[in-house]
């Protein structure tokens, strides 16, 4: 009896303890760090996970309605996120410092445009990975940038038949205010090659031209401002 009891005790000692399920924020962190190689800032109680900006990319923060007009200048692999009424267009690292000068060159510097940038030292809320966000239809912009034209560009972790991450743009209550990917980054790929950059002005490579993106976004921001101004009875006759 003693020998049997000792063997039983030894067997129980070798049984591993049950593993605790991964915290949702830890799953998101692992997706960014392991799948994309992006540096993250751990979430604290009451705050979402954040991404470090300025190392792999900078961010152009614009109204979602203005950002949609600029999507035609991007590639199928250019990451774009949305949060409520705002759209985040990822651009090449270091571009945030160049944006004011480019806007001046485009003669937008003296006009107020509703856009901001995030660069080195800034943080961006980490959008939910594609498999954790909602899937709903979004109106296509044109035949050059819709779900049908992207079906041949199948990307990992993207649900549905196309590579576009469908999202109800213009709804501030989408995912209760959480940031989500409209065009998610491709795991295992080099994101830098798909980001808008000033070097594209020379015609080399396949990166989107940041100047065209900025000019389109600034134009749309100005139109939105005029539209809102005309909505005031005292502004327009």
Coordinates of N, CA and C in Angstrom, one line a residue:
X1 N 0.8 -1.2 0.0 CA 0.0 0.0 0.0 C 0.9 1.3 0.0
X2 N 2.0 1.2 0.7 CA 2.8 2.4 0.8 C 3.4 2.7 -0.6
X3 N 3.9 1.6 -1.2 CA 4.5 1.8 -2.6 C 3.5 2.3 -3.6
X4 N 2.3 1.9 -3.5 CA 1.3 2.4 -4.4 C 1.0 3.8 -4.2
X5 N 0.9 4.2 -2.9 CA 0.6 5.6 -2.6 C 1.7 6.5 -3.0
X6 N 3.0 6.1 -2.9 CA 4.1 6.9 -3.3 C 4.1 7.1 -4.8
X7 N 3.8 6.0 -5.6 CA 3.7 6.1 -7.0 C 2.6 7.1 -7.5
X8 N 1.5 7.0 -6.8 CA 0.4 7.9 -7.1 C 0.7 9.4 -6.9
X9 N 1.4 9.6 -5.8 CA 1.8 11.0 -5.5 C 2.8 11.5 -6.5
X10 N 3.7 10.6 -7.0 CA 4.6 11.1 -8.0 C 4.0 11.4 -9.3
X11 N 2.9 10.5 -9.7 CA 2.2 10.8 -10.9 C 1.5 12.1 -10.9
X12 N 0.9 12.4 -9.7 CA 0.1 13.7 -9.6 C 1.1 14.9 -9.7
X13 N 2.3 14.7 -9.2 CA 3.2 15.8 -9.2 C 3.7 16.2 -10.7
X14 N 3.6 15.2 -11.6 CA 4.0 15.4 -13.0 C 2.9 16.0 -13.8
X15 N 1.6 16.1 -13.3 CA 0.5 16.6 -14.1 C 0.6 18.1 -14.1
X16 N 0.7 18.8 -15.3 CA 0.8 20.2 -15.3 C -0.4 20.9 -14.9
X17 N -0.3 22.1 -14.3 CA -1.5 22.8 -13.8 C -2.2 23.4 -15.1
X18 N -3.5 23.5 -15.0 CA -4.3 24.0 -16.1 C -3.8 25.4 -16.5
X19 N -3.7 25.7 -17.8 CA -3.3 27.0 -18.2 C -4.5 28.0 -18.2
X20 N -4.1 29.2 -17.8 CA -5.1 30.3 -17.8 C -5.3 30.8 -19.2
X21 N -6.5 31.0 -19.6 CA -6.8 31.5 -21.0 C -6.1 32.9 -21.2
X22 N -5.6 33.2 -22.4 CA -4.9 34.4 -22.7 C -5.9 35.6 -22.5
X23 N -5.4 36.6 -21.9 CA -6.2 37.9 -21.9 C -6.3 38.4 -23.3
X24 N -7.5 39.0 -23.6 CA -7.7 39.6 -24.9 C -6.6 40.6 -25.3
X25 N -6.2 41.4 -24.4 CA -5.1 42.4 -24.7 C -3.8 41.7 -25.0
X26 N -3.6 40.5 -24.3 CA -2.4 39.8 -24.6 C -2.4 39.1 -26.0
X27 N -3.5 38.7 -26.4 CA -3.7 38.2 -27.7 C -3.4 39.2 -28.8
X28 N -3.9 40.4 -28.6 CA -3.6 41.5 -29.5 C -2.1 41.9 -29.5
X29 N -1.5 41.9 -28.3 CA -0.1 42.2 -28.3 C 0.7 41.2 -29.0
X30 N 0.4 39.9 -28.8 CA 1.1 38.9 -29.5 C 1.0 39.0 -31.0
X31 N -0.2 39.4 -31.5 CA -0.4 39.5 -33.0 C 0.5 40.6 -33.5
X32 N 0.6 41.7 -32.8 CA 1.4 42.8 -33.3 C 2.9 42.4 -33.2
X33 N 3.3 41.9 -32.1 CA 4.7 41.6 -31.9 C 5.2 40.4 -32.7
X34 N 4.4 39.3 -32.7 CA 4.9 38.1 -33.4 C 4.6 38.1 -34.9
X35 N 3.4 38.5 -35.3 CA 3.0 38.5 -36.7 C 3.5 39.6 -37.5
X36 N 3.6 40.8 -36.9 CA 4.0 42.0 -37.6 C 5.4 42.6 -37.2
X37 N 5.8 42.2 -36.0 CA 7.1 42.8 -35.6 C 7.0 44.2 -35.2
X38 N 5.9 44.7 -34.7 CA 5.7 46.1 -34.4 C 5.8 46.2 -32.9
X39 N 6.6 47.2 -32.4 CA 6.7 47.5 -31.0 C 5.4 48.0 -30.4
X40 N 5.1 47.5 -29.2 CA 3.8 47.9 -28.6 C 4.1 48.4 -27.2
X41 N 3.2 49.1 -26.6 CA 3.2 49.6 -25.2 C 2.1 48.8 -24.5
X42 N 2.5 48.0 -23.5 CA 1.5 47.2 -22.8 C 0.3 48.0 -22.3
X43 N -0.9 47.4 -22.3 CA -2.1 48.1 -21.9 C -2.1 48.2 -20.4
X44 N -2.6 49.3 -19.8 CA -2.8 49.5 -18.4 C -4.3 49.4 -18.1
X45 N -4.6 49.2 -16.9 CA -6.1 49.1 -16.6 C -6.8 50.3 -17.0
X46 N -7.8 50.1 -17.8 CA -8.7 51.2 -18.3 C -8.2 51.9 -19.6
X47 N -7.0 51.4 -20.1 CA -6.5 52.0 -21.4 C -6.2 50.9 -22.4
X48 N -6.3 51.1 -23.7 CA -6.1 50.1 -24.7 C -4.6 49.9 -24.9
X49 N -4.2 48.9 -25.6 CA -2.9 48.7 -26.1 C -2.5 49.7 -27.1
X50 N -1.2 50.2 -27.1 CA -0.8 51.2 -28.0 C 0.4 50.7 -28.8
X51 N 0.6 51.3 -30.0 CA 1.7 51.1 -30.9 C 2.6 52.2 -30.8
X52 N 3.9 52.0 -30.9 CA 4.9 53.0 -30.9 C 5.0 53.5 -32.4
X53 N 4.8 54.8 -32.6 CA 4.9 55.4 -33.9 C 6.3 56.0 -34.1
X54 N 6.7 56.0 -35.4 CA 8.0 56.6 -35.7 C 9.1 55.6 -36.0
X55 N 8.8 54.4 -35.7 CA 9.9 53.3 -35.9 C 9.6 52.6 -37.2
X56 N 8.4 52.1 -37.4 CA 8.1 51.4 -38.6 C 7.2 52.3 -39.5
X57 N 6.5 53.2 -38.9 CA 5.6 54.0 -39.7 C 5.2 55.3 -38.9
X58 N 4.7 56.3 -39.6 CA 4.0 57.5 -39.0 C 2.5 57.4 -39.4
X59 N 1.8 58.3 -38.8 CA 0.3 58.2 -39.0 C -0.2 59.6 -39.4
X60 N -1.1 59.6 -40.4 CA -1.9 60.8 -40.8 C -3.3 60.6 -40.3
X61 N -3.8 61.4 -39.4 CA -5.1 61.3 -38.8 C -6.0 62.4 -39.5
X62 N -7.0 61.9 -40.2 CA -7.9 62.8 -40.9 C -9.4 62.3 -40.7
X63 N -10.3 63.2 -41.1 CA -11.7 62.8 -41.1 C -11.9 61.6 -42.0
X64 N -12.8 60.7 -41.6 CA -13.0 59.4 -42.4 C -13.5 59.8 -43.8
X65 N -14.3 60.8 -43.9 CA -14.9 61.1 -45.2 C -13.8 61.6 -46.1
X66 N -12.9 62.4 -45.6 CA -11.8 62.9 -46.4 C -10.8 61.8 -46.7
X67 N -10.6 60.9 -45.8 CA -9.6 59.8 -46.0 C -10.1 58.8 -47.1
X68 N -11.3 58.6 -47.2 CA -11.8 57.7 -48.2 C -11.5 58.2 -49.6
X69 N -11.5 59.5 -49.8 CA -11.1 60.0 -51.1 C -9.7 59.7 -51.5
X70 N -8.8 59.5 -50.5 CA -7.4 59.3 -50.7 C -7.0 57.8 -50.9
X71 N -8.0 57.0 -50.6 CA -7.7 55.5 -50.7 C -7.3 55.1 -52.1
X72 N -7.7 55.8 -53.1 CA -7.4 55.4 -54.5 C -5.9 55.6 -54.8
X73 N -5.2 56.4 -54.0 CA -3.8 56.6 -54.2 C -3.0 55.5 -53.5
X74 N -3.6 54.6 -52.7 CA -2.8 53.6 -52.0 C -2.7 52.3 -52.7
X75 N -2.0 51.4 -52.2 CA -1.9 50.0 -52.7 C -2.8 49.1 -52.0
X76 N -3.1 47.9 -52.5 CA -3.9 47.0 -51.7 C -3.3 46.6 -50.4
X77 N -2.0 46.8 -50.1 CA -1.4 46.4 -48.9 C -1.1 47.6 -48.0
X78 N -1.6 48.8 -48.3 CA -1.4 50.0 -47.5 C -2.3 49.9 -46.3
X79 N -1.8 49.8 -45.0 CA -2.6 49.7 -43.9 C -3.4 51.0 -43.6
X80 N -4.7 50.9 -43.3 CA -5.5 52.0 -43.0 C -6.5 51.5 -41.8
X81 N -6.6 52.4 -40.8 CA -7.5 52.1 -39.7 C -8.5 53.2 -39.5
X82 N -9.6 52.9 -38.8 CA -10.6 53.9 -38.5 C -11.0 53.8 -37.1
X83 N -11.3 54.9 -36.5 CA -11.9 55.0 -35.2 C -13.0 56.0 -35.2
X84 N -14.2 55.6 -35.1 CA -15.3 56.5 -35.2 C -15.3 57.3 -36.4
X85 N -15.3 58.6 -36.3 CA -15.3 59.5 -37.5 C -13.9 59.8 -38.1
X86 N -12.9 59.2 -37.5 CA -11.5 59.5 -37.9 C -10.9 58.3 -38.7
X87 N -10.0 58.6 -39.6 CA -9.3 57.6 -40.4 C -7.8 57.8 -40.2
X88 N -7.1 56.7 -40.0 CA -5.6 56.8 -39.8 C -4.9 56.1 -41.0
X89 N -4.3 56.9 -41.7 CA -3.5 56.5 -42.9 C -2.0 56.3 -42.5
X90 N -1.5 55.1 -42.5 CA -0.1 54.9 -42.2 C 0.8 55.4 -43.3
X91 N 1.8 56.1 -43.0 CA 2.8 56.6 -44.0 C 4.2 56.3 -43.5
X92 N 5.2 56.4 -44.4 CA 6.5 56.0 -44.1 C 7.0 56.8 -42.8
X93 N 7.9 56.1 -42.1 CA 8.5 56.7 -40.9 C 9.3 58.0 -41.2
X94 N 9.1 59.0 -40.5 CA 9.7 60.3 -40.7 C 8.9 61.3 -41.5
X95 N 7.7 60.8 -42.1 CA 6.9 61.7 -42.9 C 6.2 62.7 -42.1
X96 N 5.9 62.5 -40.8 CA 5.2 63.4 -40.0 C 5.9 64.8 -40.0
X97 N 7.2 64.8 -40.0 CA 8.0 66.0 -40.0 C 7.9 66.8 -41.3
X98 N 7.6 66.0 -42.4 CA 7.6 66.6 -43.7 C 6.2 67.1 -44.1
X99 N 5.2 66.7 -43.4 CA 3.8 67.1 -43.8 C 3.6 68.6 -43.8
X100 N 4.0 69.4 -42.8 CA 3.7 70.8 -42.9 C 4.4 71.5 -44.1
X101 N 5.6 71.1 -44.4 CA 6.3 71.6 -45.6 C 5.6 71.3 -46.9
X102 N 5.1 70.1 -46.9 CA 4.4 69.6 -48.2 C 3.1 70.4 -48.3
X103 N 2.4 70.6 -47.2 CA 1.1 71.4 -47.3 C 1.4 72.8 -47.7
X104 N 2.5 73.4 -47.2 CA 2.9 74.7 -47.7 C 3.2 74.8 -49.1
X105 N 3.9 73.8 -49.6 CA 4.3 73.7 -51.0 C 3.0 73.5 -51.9
X106 N 2.0 72.8 -51.4 CA 0.8 72.6 -52.1 C -0.2 73.8 -51.9
X107 N 0.3 74.8 -51.2 CA -0.5 76.1 -50.9 C -1.7 75.8 -50.0
X108 N -1.6 74.8 -49.1 CA -2.6 74.6 -48.1 C -2.1 75.1 -46.8
X109 N -0.9 75.6 -46.7 CA -0.4 76.0 -45.4 C -1.1 77.1 -44.7
X110 N -1.8 78.0 -45.4 CA -2.5 79.2 -44.9 C -3.9 78.9 -44.6
X111 N -4.4 77.7 -45.0 CA -5.8 77.3 -44.8 C -5.9 76.3 -43.7
X112 N -6.9 76.4 -42.8 CA -7.1 75.4 -41.8 C -7.6 74.1 -42.4
X113 N -6.9 73.0 -42.2 CA -7.4 71.7 -42.6 C -7.4 70.8 -41.4
X114 N -8.4 70.0 -41.3 CA -8.6 69.1 -40.1 C -7.8 67.8 -40.3
X115 N -6.5 67.9 -40.2 CA -5.6 66.8 -40.2 C -4.5 67.0 -39.2
X116 N -4.1 65.9 -38.6 CA -2.9 65.9 -37.6 C -2.0 64.7 -38.0
X117 N -0.8 64.7 -37.4 CA 0.1 63.6 -37.7 C 0.7 63.1 -36.4
X118 N 1.1 61.8 -36.4 CA 1.8 61.2 -35.3 C 3.1 60.7 -35.8
X119 N 4.2 61.1 -35.1 CA 5.5 60.7 -35.5 C 6.3 60.1 -34.4
X120 N 7.6 60.3 -34.5 CA 8.5 59.7 -33.5 C 8.2 60.1 -32.1
X121 N 8.1 59.2 -31.2 CA 7.7 59.5 -29.8 C 6.3 59.4 -29.5
X122 N 5.4 59.4 -30.5 CA 4.0 59.3 -30.3 C 3.5 57.9 -30.2
X123 N 2.3 57.8 -29.7 CA 1.6 56.5 -29.5 C 0.3 56.5 -30.3
X124 N 0.0 55.3 -30.9 CA -1.3 55.1 -31.6 C -2.0 54.0 -31.0
X125 N -3.3 54.2 -30.7 CA -4.1 53.1 -30.2 C -4.0 51.9 -31.1
X126 N -3.8 50.7 -30.6 CA -3.7 49.5 -31.4 C -5.0 49.1 -31.9
X127 N -5.3 49.1 -33.2 CA -6.6 48.6 -33.7 C -6.8 47.2 -33.4
X128 N -8.0 46.7 -33.3 CA -8.2 45.3 -33.1 C -7.8 44.5 -34.3
X129 N -7.2 43.3 -34.1 CA -6.8 42.5 -35.2 C -8.0 42.2 -36.1
X130 N -7.8 41.9 -37.4 CA -8.9 41.7 -38.3 C -9.9 40.7 -37.8
X131 N -9.5 39.6 -37.2 CA -10.4 38.5 -36.8 C -11.3 38.9 -35.6
X132 N -11.0 40.0 -35.0 CA -11.7 40.4 -33.8 C -12.7 41.6 -34.0
X133 N -12.7 42.2 -35.2 CA -13.5 43.3 -35.5 C -14.8 42.8 -36.2
X134 N -15.8 43.7 -36.4 CA -17.0 43.4 -37.0 C -16.9 43.3 -38.5
X135 N -17.7 42.6 -39.2 CA -17.7 42.5 -40.7 C -19.1 43.0 -41.2
X136 N -19.1 44.2 -41.8 CA -20.3 44.8 -42.3 C -20.0 45.4 -43.7
X137 N -21.0 45.7 -44.5 CA -20.7 46.2 -45.8 C -20.3 47.6 -45.8
X138 N -19.5 48.1 -46.7 CA -19.2 49.5 -46.9 C -19.3 49.8 -48.3
X139 N -19.9 51.0 -48.6 CA -20.1 51.4 -50.0 C -18.7 51.6 -50.7
X140 N -18.5 50.9 -51.9 CA -17.3 51.0 -52.6 C -17.1 52.5 -53.1
X141 N -15.8 52.9 -53.1 CA -15.5 54.2 -53.6 C -15.6 54.4 -55.1
X142 N -15.0 53.5 -55.8 CA -15.1 53.5 -57.3 C -14.7 52.1 -57.8
X143 N -14.7 51.9 -59.1 CA -14.3 50.6 -59.6 C -12.8 50.2 -59.4
X144 N -12.0 51.3 -59.1 CA -10.6 51.0 -58.9 C -10.3 50.6 -57.5
X145 N -11.3 50.8 -56.6 CA -11.0 50.5 -55.2 C -12.3 50.0 -54.5
X146 N -12.6 48.7 -54.9 CA -13.8 48.1 -54.3 C -13.4 46.7 -54.0
X147 N -14.4 46.0 -53.3 CA -14.1 44.6 -52.9 C -13.9 43.7 -54.1
X148 N -14.6 43.9 -55.1 CA -14.5 43.0 -56.3 C -13.1 43.1 -56.9
X149 N -12.5 44.3 -57.0 CA -11.2 44.5 -57.6 C -10.1 43.9 -56.7
X150 N -10.4 43.6 -55.4 CA -9.4 43.1 -54.5 C -9.5 41.7 -54.2
X151 N -10.5 41.0 -54.8 CA -10.7 39.6 -54.5 C -9.4 38.7 -54.9
X152 N -8.7 39.2 -55.9 CA -7.5 38.4 -56.3 C -6.4 38.7 -55.3
X153 N -6.5 39.6 -54.5 CA -5.4 40.0 -53.5 C -5.8 39.4 -52.2
X154 N -5.7 38.2 -52.0 CA -6.1 37.5 -50.7 C -5.0 37.7 -49.7
X155 N -5.4 38.2 -48.5 CA -4.4 38.5 -47.4 C -4.8 37.6 -46.2
X156 N -3.8 37.2 -45.5 CA -4.0 36.3 -44.3 C -4.8 37.1 -43.2
X157 N -5.6 36.3 -42.5 CA -6.3 36.8 -41.3 C -7.4 37.8 -41.7
X158 N -7.8 37.9 -43.0 CA -8.9 38.8 -43.4 C -10.1 38.0 -43.7
X159 N -11.2 38.1 -43.0 CA -12.4 37.3 -43.3 C -13.1 37.8 -44.5
X160 N -13.9 37.0 -45.1 CA -14.6 37.3 -46.3 C -13.9 37.1 -47.5
X161 N -14.5 37.3 -48.7 CA -13.9 36.9 -50.0 C -12.8 37.9 -50.4
X162 N -12.8 39.2 -49.9 CA -11.9 40.2 -50.4 C -10.9 40.5 -49.4
X163 N -9.9 41.4 -49.8 CA -8.9 41.8 -48.9 C -9.2 43.1 -48.2
X164 N -10.3 43.7 -48.5 CA -10.7 44.9 -47.8 C -11.3 44.6 -46.5
X165 N -11.0 45.3 -45.4 CA -11.7 45.1 -44.2 C -12.9 45.9 -44.1
X166 N -14.1 45.3 -44.4 CA -15.3 46.2 -44.4 C -15.6 46.8 -43.0
X167 N -16.1 48.0 -43.0 CA -16.4 48.7 -41.8 C -17.4 49.8 -42.1
X168 N -18.4 50.0 -41.2 CA -19.3 51.1 -41.4 C -18.7 52.4 -41.1
X169 N -18.1 53.1 -42.1 CA -17.5 54.4 -41.9 C -18.5 55.4 -41.6
X170 N -18.1 56.4 -40.8 CA -19.1 57.4 -40.5 C -19.9 57.1 -39.3
X171 N -19.7 56.0 -38.6 CA -20.5 55.6 -37.4 C -19.6 55.7 -36.2
X172 N -19.8 56.6 -35.3 CA -19.0 56.8 -34.2 C -19.2 55.7 -33.1
X173 N -20.3 54.9 -33.3 CA -20.5 53.8 -32.3 C -20.0 52.5 -32.8
X174 N -19.2 52.5 -33.9 CA -18.7 51.2 -34.4 C -17.7 50.6 -33.4
X175 N -18.0 49.4 -33.0 CA -17.2 48.6 -32.0 C -17.0 49.4 -30.7
X176 N -18.1 50.2 -30.4 CA -18.1 51.0 -29.2 C -16.8 51.9 -29.1
X177 N -16.5 52.5 -30.2 CA -15.4 53.5 -30.2 C -14.0 52.9 -30.4
X178 N -13.9 51.5 -30.5 CA -12.6 50.9 -30.6 C -12.0 51.1 -32.0
X179 N -10.7 51.3 -32.1 CA -10.1 51.4 -33.4 C -10.0 50.0 -34.1
X180 N -10.3 50.0 -35.4 CA -10.3 48.7 -36.1 C -9.6 49.0 -37.5
X181 N -9.1 47.9 -38.1 CA -8.4 48.0 -39.4 C -9.5 48.0 -40.5
X182 N -9.4 49.0 -41.4 CA -10.1 49.0 -42.7 C -9.3 48.2 -43.7
X183 N -8.0 48.4 -43.8 CA -7.1 47.6 -44.6 C -6.0 47.2 -43.6
X184 N -6.1 46.0 -43.1 CA -5.1 45.5 -42.1 C -3.7 45.3 -42.7
X185 N -2.7 45.4 -41.9 CA -1.3 45.1 -42.3 C -1.2 43.6 -42.6
X186 N -0.3 43.3 -43.5 CA -0.1 41.9 -43.9 C 0.9 41.2 -43.0
X187 N 0.5 40.2 -42.2 CA 1.5 39.5 -41.4 C 2.6 38.9 -42.2
X188 N 3.9 39.1 -41.7 CA 5.0 38.5 -42.4 C 5.5 39.4 -43.6
X189 N 4.8 40.5 -43.9 CA 5.3 41.3 -45.0 C 6.0 42.6 -44.5
X190 N 6.7 43.2 -45.4 CA 7.4 44.5 -45.0 C 6.4 45.6 -45.3
X191 N 5.9 46.2 -44.2 CA 4.9 47.2 -44.4 C 5.5 48.5 -45.0
X192 N 6.8 48.7 -44.9 CA 7.4 50.0 -45.4 C 7.1 50.1 -46.9
X193 N 7.1 49.0 -47.7 CA 7.0 49.1 -49.1 C 5.6 49.6 -49.6
X194 N 4.6 49.5 -48.7 CA 3.3 49.9 -49.0 C 2.9 51.3 -48.5
X195 N 3.8 52.0 -47.8 CA 3.4 53.2 -47.1 C 3.6 54.4 -48.0
X196 N 2.7 55.4 -48.0 CA 3.0 56.6 -48.8 C 4.3 57.3 -48.3
X197 N 5.0 57.8 -49.3 CA 6.3 58.4 -49.0 C 6.6 59.5 -50.0
X198 N 7.5 60.4 -49.6 CA 7.9 61.5 -50.5 C 8.8 61.0 -51.6
X199 N 9.5 59.9 -51.3 CA 10.4 59.4 -52.4 C 9.7 58.9 -53.6
X200 N 8.4 58.6 -53.5 CA 7.6 58.2 -54.6 C 7.5 59.3 -55.7
X201 N 7.8 60.5 -55.3 CA 7.7 61.6 -56.3 C 8.6 61.4 -57.5
X202 N 9.7 60.7 -57.2 CA 10.7 60.4 -58.3 C 10.3 59.3 -59.2
X203 N 9.2 58.6 -58.9 CA 8.7 57.6 -59.8 C 9.4 56.2 -59.6
X204 N 10.2 56.1 -58.6 CA 10.9 54.9 -58.3 C 10.1 54.0 -57.4
X205 N 10.1 52.7 -57.6 CA 9.4 51.8 -56.6 C 7.9 51.8 -56.8
X206 N 7.2 51.0 -56.0 CA 5.8 51.0 -56.1 C 5.1 51.6 -54.9
X207 N 5.8 52.4 -54.0 CA 5.2 53.0 -52.9 C 4.2 54.1 -53.3
X208 N 3.1 54.3 -52.6 CA 2.2 55.5 -52.9 C 2.9 56.8 -52.7
X209 N 2.4 57.8 -53.5 CA 3.0 59.1 -53.4 C 2.3 59.9 -52.3
X210 N 3.1 60.3 -51.3 CA 2.5 61.0 -50.2 C 2.0 62.4 -50.6
X211 N 2.6 63.0 -51.5 CA 2.1 64.3 -52.0 C 0.7 64.2 -52.5
X212 N 0.4 63.2 -53.3 CA -1.0 63.1 -53.8 C -2.0 62.8 -52.7
X213 N -1.5 62.0 -51.8 CA -2.4 61.6 -50.6 C -2.8 62.9 -49.9
X214 N -1.7 63.7 -49.6 CA -2.0 64.9 -48.8 C -2.8 65.9 -49.5
X215 N -2.6 66.1 -50.8 CA -3.3 67.0 -51.6 C -4.8 66.6 -51.7
X216 N -5.1 65.4 -51.8 CA -6.5 64.9 -51.9 C -7.1 65.0 -50.5
X217 N -6.4 64.7 -49.5 CA -7.0 64.8 -48.1 C -7.3 66.2 -47.8
X218 N -6.3 67.1 -48.0 CA -6.5 68.5 -47.7 C -7.7 69.1 -48.5
X219 N -7.8 68.7 -49.8 CA -8.9 69.2 -50.6 C -10.2 68.8 -50.0
X220 N -10.3 67.5 -49.6 CA -11.6 67.1 -49.0 C -11.9 67.7 -47.7
X221 N -10.8 67.9 -46.9 CA -11.0 68.6 -45.6 C -11.6 70.0 -45.8
X222 N -11.0 70.7 -46.8 CA -11.5 72.0 -47.1 C -13.0 72.0 -47.5
X223 N -13.3 71.0 -48.4 CA -14.7 70.9 -48.8 C -15.7 70.6 -47.6
X224 N -15.2 69.8 -46.7 CA -16.0 69.5 -45.6 C -16.2 70.7 -44.7
X225 N -15.2 71.5 -44.6 CA -15.3 72.8 -43.8 C -16.2 73.7 -44.4
X226 N -16.2 73.9 -45.8 CA -17.1 74.8 -46.5 C -18.5 74.3 -46.3
X227 N -18.7 73.0 -46.4 CA -20.0 72.4 -46.3 C -20.6 72.6 -45.0
X228 N -19.8 72.5 -43.9 CA -20.3 72.7 -42.6 C -20.6 74.2 -42.4
X229 N -19.8 75.0 -43.0 CA -20.0 76.5 -42.9 C -21.3 76.9 -43.5
X230 N -21.6 76.3 -44.7 CA -22.9 76.6 -45.4 C -24.1 76.0 -44.7
X231 N -23.9 75.1 -43.8 CA -25.0 74.5 -43.0 C -25.5 75.5 -42.0
X232 N -24.6 76.6 -41.6 CA -25.0 77.6 -40.7 C -25.9 78.6 -41.4
X233 N -27.1 78.9 -41.0 CA -28.0 79.8 -41.7 C -27.4 81.2 -41.8
X234 N -26.5 81.6 -40.9 CA -26.0 83.0 -41.0 C -24.8 83.1 -41.9
X235 N -24.3 81.9 -42.4 CA -23.1 81.9 -43.3 C -23.5 82.0 -44.7
X236 N -24.5 81.2 -45.2 CA -24.9 81.2 -46.6 C -26.2 81.8 -46.7
X237 N -26.5 82.6 -47.8 CA -27.8 83.2 -48.0 C -28.8 82.2 -48.3

